[in-house]
PDB file of C-alpha atoms in Angstrom:
ATOM      1  CA  UNK C   1     -22.174 -23.534 -29.220  1.00  0.00           C
ATOM      2  CA  UNK C   2     -20.219 -23.022 -26.000  1.00  0.00           C
ATOM      3  CA  UNK C   3     -17.154 -22.448 -28.194  1.00  0.00           C
ATOM      4  CA  UNK C   4     -19.033 -19.699 -30.074  1.00  0.00           C
ATOM      5  CA  UNK C   5     -20.116 -18.056 -26.810  1.00  0.00           C
ATOM      6  CA  UNK C   6     -16.526 -18.165 -25.544  1.00  0.00           C
ATOM      7  CA  UNK C   7     -15.155 -16.840 -28.837  1.00  0.00           C
ATOM      8  CA  UNK C   8     -17.616 -13.940 -28.950  1.00  0.00           C
ATOM      9  CA  UNK C   9     -17.060 -13.067 -25.285  1.00  0.00           C
ATOM     10  CA  UNK C  10     -13.287 -13.316 -25.646  1.00  0.00           C
ATOM     11  CA  UNK C  11     -13.206 -11.201 -28.795  1.00  0.00           C
ATOM     12  CA  UNK C  12     -15.293  -8.514 -27.101  1.00  0.00           C
ATOM     13  CA  UNK C  13     -13.144  -8.466 -23.952  1.00  0.00           C
ATOM     14  CA  UNK C  14      -9.921  -7.502 -25.744  1.00  0.00           C
ATOM     15  CA  UNK C  15      -8.705  -4.071 -24.642  1.00  0.00           C
ATOM     16  CA  UNK C  16      -8.895  -1.610 -26.214  1.00  0.00           C
ATOM     17  CA  UNK C  17     -12.299  -2.635 -27.465  1.00  0.00           C
ATOM     18  CA  UNK C  18     -12.707  -2.512 -31.186  1.00  0.00           C
ATOM     19  CA  UNK C  19     -15.872  -0.664 -32.099  1.00  0.00           C
ATOM     20  CA  UNK C  20     -16.468  -0.649 -35.809  1.00  0.00           C
ATOM     21  CA  UNK C  21     -19.501  -1.171 -38.067  1.00  0.00           C
ATOM     22  CA  UNK C  22     -17.868  -4.291 -39.522  1.00  0.00           C
ATOM     23  CA  UNK C  23     -17.627  -5.832 -36.038  1.00  0.00           C
ATOM     24  CA  UNK C  24     -21.352  -5.156 -35.606  1.00  0.00           C
ATOM     25  CA  UNK C  25     -22.062  -6.750 -38.992  1.00  0.00           C
ATOM     26  CA  UNK C  26     -20.013  -9.794 -37.964  1.00  0.00           C
ATOM     27  CA  UNK C  27     -22.081 -10.198 -34.771  1.00  0.00           C
ATOM     28  CA  UNK C  28     -25.523  -9.745 -36.335  1.00  0.00           C
ATOM     29  CA  UNK C  29     -25.821 -13.259 -37.871  1.00  0.00           C
ATOM     30  CA  UNK C  30     -25.459 -14.738 -34.366  1.00  0.00           C
ATOM     31  CA  UNK C  31     -28.689 -13.133 -33.174  1.00  0.00           C
ATOM     32  CA  UNK C  32     -30.776 -15.164 -35.629  1.00  0.00           C
ATOM     33  CA  UNK C  33     -33.076 -17.447 -33.600  1.00  0.00           C
ATOM     34  CA  UNK C  34     -34.106 -19.475 -36.669  1.00  0.00           C
ATOM     35  CA  UNK C  35     -32.330 -22.690 -37.672  1.00  0.00           C
ATOM     36  CA  UNK C  36     -29.198 -22.015 -39.712  1.00  0.00           C
ATOM     37  CA  UNK C  37     -29.794 -25.283 -41.506  1.00  0.00           C
ATOM     38  CA  UNK C  38     -31.910 -28.301 -40.687  1.00  0.00           C
ATOM     39  CA  UNK C  39     -31.190 -29.356 -37.117  1.00  0.00           C
ATOM     40  CA  UNK C  40     -28.651 -26.570 -36.450  1.00  0.00           C
ATOM     41  CA  UNK C  41     -29.576 -23.521 -34.435  1.00  0.00           C
ATOM     42  CA  UNK C  42     -27.543 -21.122 -32.300  1.00  0.00           C
ATOM     43  CA  UNK C  43     -28.086 -21.515 -28.578  1.00  0.00           C
ATOM     44  CA  UNK C  44     -29.518 -18.873 -26.282  1.00  0.00           C
ATOM     45  CA  UNK C  45     -25.998 -18.301 -24.954  1.00  0.00           C
ATOM     46  CA  UNK C  46     -24.725 -17.356 -28.420  1.00  0.00           C
ATOM     47  CA  UNK C  47     -27.679 -14.993 -28.879  1.00  0.00           C
ATOM     48  CA  UNK C  48     -27.085 -13.313 -25.516  1.00  0.00           C
ATOM     49  CA  UNK C  49     -23.316 -12.978 -26.090  1.00  0.00           C
ATOM     50  CA  UNK C  50     -23.917 -11.390 -29.510  1.00  0.00           C
ATOM     51  CA  UNK C  51     -26.568  -8.995 -28.133  1.00  0.00           C
ATOM     52  CA  UNK C  52     -24.231  -8.027 -25.288  1.00  0.00           C
ATOM     53  CA  UNK C  53     -21.519  -7.219 -27.830  1.00  0.00           C
ATOM     54  CA  UNK C  54     -23.899  -5.235 -30.024  1.00  0.00           C
ATOM     55  CA  UNK C  55     -24.802  -2.945 -27.106  1.00  0.00           C
ATOM     56  CA  UNK C  56     -21.388  -1.336 -27.525  1.00  0.00           C
ATOM     57  CA  UNK C  57     -21.751  -0.947 -31.298  1.00  0.00           C
ATOM     58  CA  UNK C  58     -23.615   2.340 -31.609  1.00  0.00           C
ATOM     59  CA  UNK C  59     -23.715   2.437 -35.410  1.00  0.00           C
ATOM     60  CA  UNK C  60     -26.500   2.685 -37.970  1.00  0.00           C
ATOM     61  CA  UNK C  61     -25.550  -0.801 -39.193  1.00  0.00           C
ATOM     62  CA  UNK C  62     -26.307  -2.161 -35.727  1.00  0.00           C
ATOM     63  CA  UNK C  63     -29.668  -0.380 -35.634  1.00  0.00           C
ATOM     64  CA  UNK C  64     -30.716  -1.610 -39.085  1.00  0.00           C
ATOM     65  CA  UNK C  65     -29.602  -5.169 -38.320  1.00  0.00           C
ATOM     66  CA  UNK C  66     -31.522  -5.240 -35.033  1.00  0.00           C
ATOM     67  CA  UNK C  67     -34.664  -3.802 -36.634  1.00  0.00           C
ATOM     68  CA  UNK C  68     -34.471  -6.394 -39.419  1.00  0.00           C
ATOM     69  CA  UNK C  69     -34.183  -9.148 -36.809  1.00  0.00           C
ATOM     70  CA  UNK C  70     -37.271  -7.776 -35.035  1.00  0.00           C
ATOM     71  CA  UNK C  71     -39.240  -7.579 -38.289  1.00  0.00           C
ATOM     72  CA  UNK C  72     -38.199 -11.081 -39.398  1.00  0.00           C
ATOM     73  CA  UNK C  73     -39.159 -12.608 -36.032  1.00  0.00           C
ATOM     74  CA  UNK C  74     -42.153 -10.455 -35.059  1.00  0.00           C
ATOM     75  CA  UNK C  75     -44.157 -13.411 -33.720  1.00  0.00           C
ATOM     76  CA  UNK C  76     -41.367 -14.608 -31.401  1.00  0.00           C
ATOM     77  CA  UNK C  77     -42.126 -12.188 -28.540  1.00  0.00           C
ATOM     78  CA  UNK C  78     -39.517 -13.411 -26.020  1.00  0.00           C
ATOM     79  CA  UNK C  79     -36.831 -12.958 -28.678  1.00  0.00           C
ATOM     80  CA  UNK C  80     -38.166  -9.589 -29.851  1.00  0.00           C
ATOM     81  CA  UNK C  81     -38.229  -8.171 -26.295  1.00  0.00           C
ATOM     82  CA  UNK C  82     -34.530  -9.051 -25.839  1.00  0.00           C
ATOM     83  CA  UNK C  83     -33.622  -7.397 -29.131  1.00  0.00           C
ATOM     84  CA  UNK C  84     -35.729  -4.291 -28.314  1.00  0.00           C
ATOM     85  CA  UNK C  85     -33.737  -3.898 -25.099  1.00  0.00           C
ATOM     86  CA  UNK C  86     -30.534  -3.851 -27.170  1.00  0.00           C
ATOM     87  CA  UNK C  87     -32.082  -1.309 -29.557  1.00  0.00           C
ATOM     88  CA  UNK C  88     -32.500   1.015 -26.579  1.00  0.00           C
ATOM     89  CA  UNK C  89     -28.947   0.375 -25.403  1.00  0.00           C
ATOM     90  CA  UNK C  90     -27.388   1.482 -28.703  1.00  0.00           C
ATOM     91  CA  UNK C  91     -29.188   4.841 -28.273  1.00  0.00           C
ATOM     92  CA  UNK C  92     -29.900   5.438 -31.955  1.00  0.00           C
ATOM     93  CA  UNK C  93     -32.553   8.143 -32.286  1.00  0.00           C
ATOM     94  CA  UNK C  94     -33.759   6.553 -35.541  1.00  0.00           C
ATOM     95  CA  UNK C  95     -35.358   3.875 -33.342  1.00  0.00           C
ATOM     96  CA  UNK C  96     -37.750   6.325 -31.650  1.00  0.00           C
ATOM     97  CA  UNK C  97     -40.678   6.022 -34.140  1.00  0.00           C
ATOM     98  CA  UNK C  98     -40.430   2.218 -34.263  1.00  0.00           C
ATOM     99  CA  UNK C  99     -40.244   1.925 -30.478  1.00  0.00           C
ATOM    100  CA  UNK C 100     -43.215   4.283 -30.194  1.00  0.00           C
ATOM    101  CA  UNK C 101     -45.244   1.961 -32.462  1.00  0.00           C
ATOM    102  CA  UNK C 102     -44.307  -1.020 -30.303  1.00  0.00           C
ATOM    103  CA  UNK C 103     -45.137   0.951 -27.189  1.00  0.00           C
ATOM    104  CA  UNK C 104     -48.609   1.764 -28.513  1.00  0.00           C
ATOM    105  CA  UNK C 105     -49.240  -1.817 -29.696  1.00  0.00           C
ATOM    106  CA  UNK C 106     -50.554  -3.551 -26.589  1.00  0.00           C
ATOM    107  CA  UNK C 107     -52.796  -6.098 -28.229  1.00  0.00           C
ATOM    108  CA  UNK C 108     -52.529  -9.882 -28.241  1.00  0.00           C
ATOM    109  CA  UNK C 109     -50.216 -10.246 -25.264  1.00  0.00           C
ATOM    110  CA  UNK C 110     -47.813  -7.570 -26.449  1.00  0.00           C
ATOM    111  CA  UNK C 111     -48.063  -5.567 -23.218  1.00  0.00           C
ATOM    112  CA  UNK C 112     -44.602  -6.718 -22.122  1.00  0.00           C
ATOM    113  CA  UNK C 113     -43.154  -5.641 -25.469  1.00  0.00           C
ATOM    114  CA  UNK C 114     -44.805  -2.226 -25.025  1.00  0.00           C
ATOM    115  CA  UNK C 115     -43.280  -1.930 -21.551  1.00  0.00           C
ATOM    116  CA  UNK C 116     -39.801  -2.856 -22.827  1.00  0.00           C
ATOM    117  CA  UNK C 117     -40.177  -0.416 -25.759  1.00  0.00           C
ATOM    118  CA  UNK C 118     -41.108   2.349 -23.286  1.00  0.00           C
ATOM    119  CA  UNK C 119     -38.025   1.612 -21.195  1.00  0.00           C
ATOM    120  CA  UNK C 120     -35.872   1.596 -24.343  1.00  0.00           C
ATOM    121  CA  UNK C 121     -37.243   5.010 -25.342  1.00  0.00           C
ATOM    122  CA  UNK C 122     -36.216   6.327 -21.938  1.00  0.00           C
ATOM    123  CA  UNK C 123     -32.763   4.739 -22.253  1.00  0.00           C
ATOM    124  CA  UNK C 124     -32.235   6.419 -25.624  1.00  0.00           C
ATOM    125  CA  UNK C 125     -32.791   9.676 -23.770  1.00  0.00           C
ATOM    126  CA  UNK C 126     -33.388  11.873 -26.801  1.00  0.00           C
ATOM    127  CA  UNK C 127     -35.767  14.815 -26.663  1.00  0.00           C
ATOM    128  CA  UNK C 128     -37.739  13.416 -29.643  1.00  0.00           C
ATOM    129  CA  UNK C 129     -38.885  10.591 -27.336  1.00  0.00           C
ATOM    130  CA  UNK C 130     -40.517  12.966 -24.830  1.00  0.00           C
ATOM    131  CA  UNK C 131     -43.941  13.284 -26.556  1.00  0.00           C
ATOM    132  CA  UNK C 132     -44.237   9.472 -26.742  1.00  0.00           C
ATOM    133  CA  UNK C 133     -43.304   9.111 -23.081  1.00  0.00           C
ATOM    134  CA  UNK C 134     -45.876  11.781 -22.141  1.00  0.00           C
ATOM    135  CA  UNK C 135     -48.526   9.929 -24.159  1.00  0.00           C
ATOM    136  CA  UNK C 136     -47.667   6.711 -22.320  1.00  0.00           C
ATOM    137  CA  UNK C 137     -48.048   8.453 -18.957  1.00  0.00           C
ATOM    138  CA  UNK C 138     -51.416   9.866 -20.043  1.00  0.00           C
ATOM    139  CA  UNK C 139     -52.505   6.369 -21.110  1.00  0.00           C
ATOM    140  CA  UNK C 140     -51.631   5.180 -17.610  1.00  0.00           C
ATOM    141  CA  UNK C 141     -53.922   7.811 -16.105  1.00  0.00           C
ATOM    142  CA  UNK C 142     -51.571  10.710 -15.419  1.00  0.00           C
ATOM    143  CA  UNK C 143     -52.831  14.180 -16.245  1.00  0.00           C
ATOM    144  CA  UNK C 144     -50.329  16.047 -18.405  1.00  0.00           C
ATOM    145  CA  UNK C 145     -52.811  18.199 -20.323  1.00  0.00           C
ATOM    146  CA  UNK C 146     -51.775  21.833 -20.119  1.00  0.00           C
ATOM    147  CA  UNK C 147     -48.499  20.932 -18.416  1.00  0.00           C
ATOM    148  CA  UNK C 148     -46.563  19.833 -21.490  1.00  0.00           C
ATOM    149  CA  UNK C 149     -44.026  22.642 -21.301  1.00  0.00           C
ATOM    150  CA  UNK C 150     -43.349  22.104 -17.591  1.00  0.00           C
ATOM    151  CA  UNK C 151     -43.102  18.354 -18.049  1.00  0.00           C
ATOM    152  CA  UNK C 152     -40.850  18.748 -21.064  1.00  0.00           C
ATOM    153  CA  UNK C 153     -38.514  20.962 -19.020  1.00  0.00           C
ATOM    154  CA  UNK C 154     -38.436  18.343 -16.255  1.00  0.00           C
ATOM    155  CA  UNK C 155     -37.707  15.585 -18.788  1.00  0.00           C
ATOM    156  CA  UNK C 156     -34.949  17.654 -20.404  1.00  0.00           C
ATOM    157  CA  UNK C 157     -33.361  18.184 -17.008  1.00  0.00           C
ATOM    158  CA  UNK C 158     -33.665  14.472 -16.159  1.00  0.00           C
ATOM    159  CA  UNK C 159     -32.108  13.483 -19.497  1.00  0.00           C
ATOM    160  CA  UNK C 160     -29.284  16.010 -19.110  1.00  0.00           C
ATOM    161  CA  UNK C 161     -30.444  18.188 -22.010  1.00  0.00           C
ATOM    162  CA  UNK C 162     -31.567  21.204 -19.973  1.00  0.00           C
ATOM    163  CA  UNK C 163     -30.491  24.591 -21.237  1.00  0.00           C
ATOM    164  CA  UNK C 164     -31.474  27.753 -19.383  1.00  0.00           C
ATOM    165  CA  UNK C 165     -33.772  30.036 -21.344  1.00  0.00           C
ATOM    166  CA  UNK C 166     -32.926  33.093 -19.253  1.00  0.00           C
ATOM    167  CA  UNK C 167     -30.775  34.171 -16.312  1.00  0.00           C
ATOM    168  CA  UNK C 168     -32.617  35.256 -13.184  1.00  0.00           C
ATOM    169  CA  UNK C 169     -30.886  38.327 -11.827  1.00  0.00           C
ATOM    170  CA  UNK C 170     -33.155  38.799  -8.834  1.00  0.00           C
ATOM    171  CA  UNK C 171     -36.714  39.031  -7.625  1.00  0.00           C
ATOM    172  CA  UNK C 172     -38.765  40.472  -4.808  1.00  0.00           C
ATOM    173  CA  UNK C 173     -42.324  40.658  -3.579  1.00  0.00           C
ATOM    174  CA  UNK C 174     -44.388  42.586  -1.039  1.00  0.00           C
ATOM    175  CA  UNK C 175     -47.131  41.065   1.053  1.00  0.00           C
ATOM    176  CA  UNK C 176     -49.591  43.424   2.729  1.00  0.00           C
ATOM    177  CA  UNK C 177     -51.577  42.114   5.685  1.00  0.00           C
ATOM    178  CA  UNK C 178     -54.469  43.805   7.481  1.00  0.00           C
ATOM    179  CA  UNK C 179     -56.032  42.234  10.499  1.00  0.00           C
ATOM    180  CA  UNK C 180     -54.190  38.958   9.928  1.00  0.00           C
ATOM    181  CA  UNK C 181     -55.511  38.682   6.390  1.00  0.00           C
ATOM    182  CA  UNK C 182     -53.402  39.030   3.239  1.00  0.00           C
ATOM    183  CA  UNK C 183     -54.921  41.788   1.150  1.00  0.00           C
ATOM    184  CA  UNK C 184     -52.278  42.365  -1.484  1.00  0.00           C
ATOM    185  CA  UNK C 185     -49.290  40.587  -2.983  1.00  0.00           C
ATOM    186  CA  UNK C 186     -47.100  42.430  -5.455  1.00  0.00           C
ATOM    187  CA  UNK C 187     -43.936  41.375  -7.228  1.00  0.00           C
ATOM    188  CA  UNK C 188     -41.171  43.532  -8.546  1.00  0.00           C
TER     189      UNK C 188
END
């Protein structure tokens, strides 16, 4: 297995890096945690080397392969959390609904998976993830009711998707005080 880890790492360190869907498809079999045949199973090192390589492969083939691995191994939570992290790293917006389901599913010791899915949604950084992230904050006790638009603008700015809706050319206001008390404020 050490030879496989070395081979995968060496192949991925060649410059310029080859990023192609076929490279992703070649790596996907190495993330299988189940025995290949009786008594033969890839080591954790092979799994980690393959996942590290897949992070650079931002293709639909990578996404579908990772999601299949998650589905096929749904009861192996330590494995699934590692794969979910890689799903976030490939930044495929198709993953948003699936990650949102995992995020909402906090039963039977799946709280850690929900936390990792939330982080992966943030890593994807797509505006379609914002409502799910807001819902998660509300579930944690934050009050976002009535502030969705403001929060969405803040999230867009944080994710680098902000676009100005208008140009402010200027502003002014007048404050009138009588006897130390403000009696009128007017803007123009």
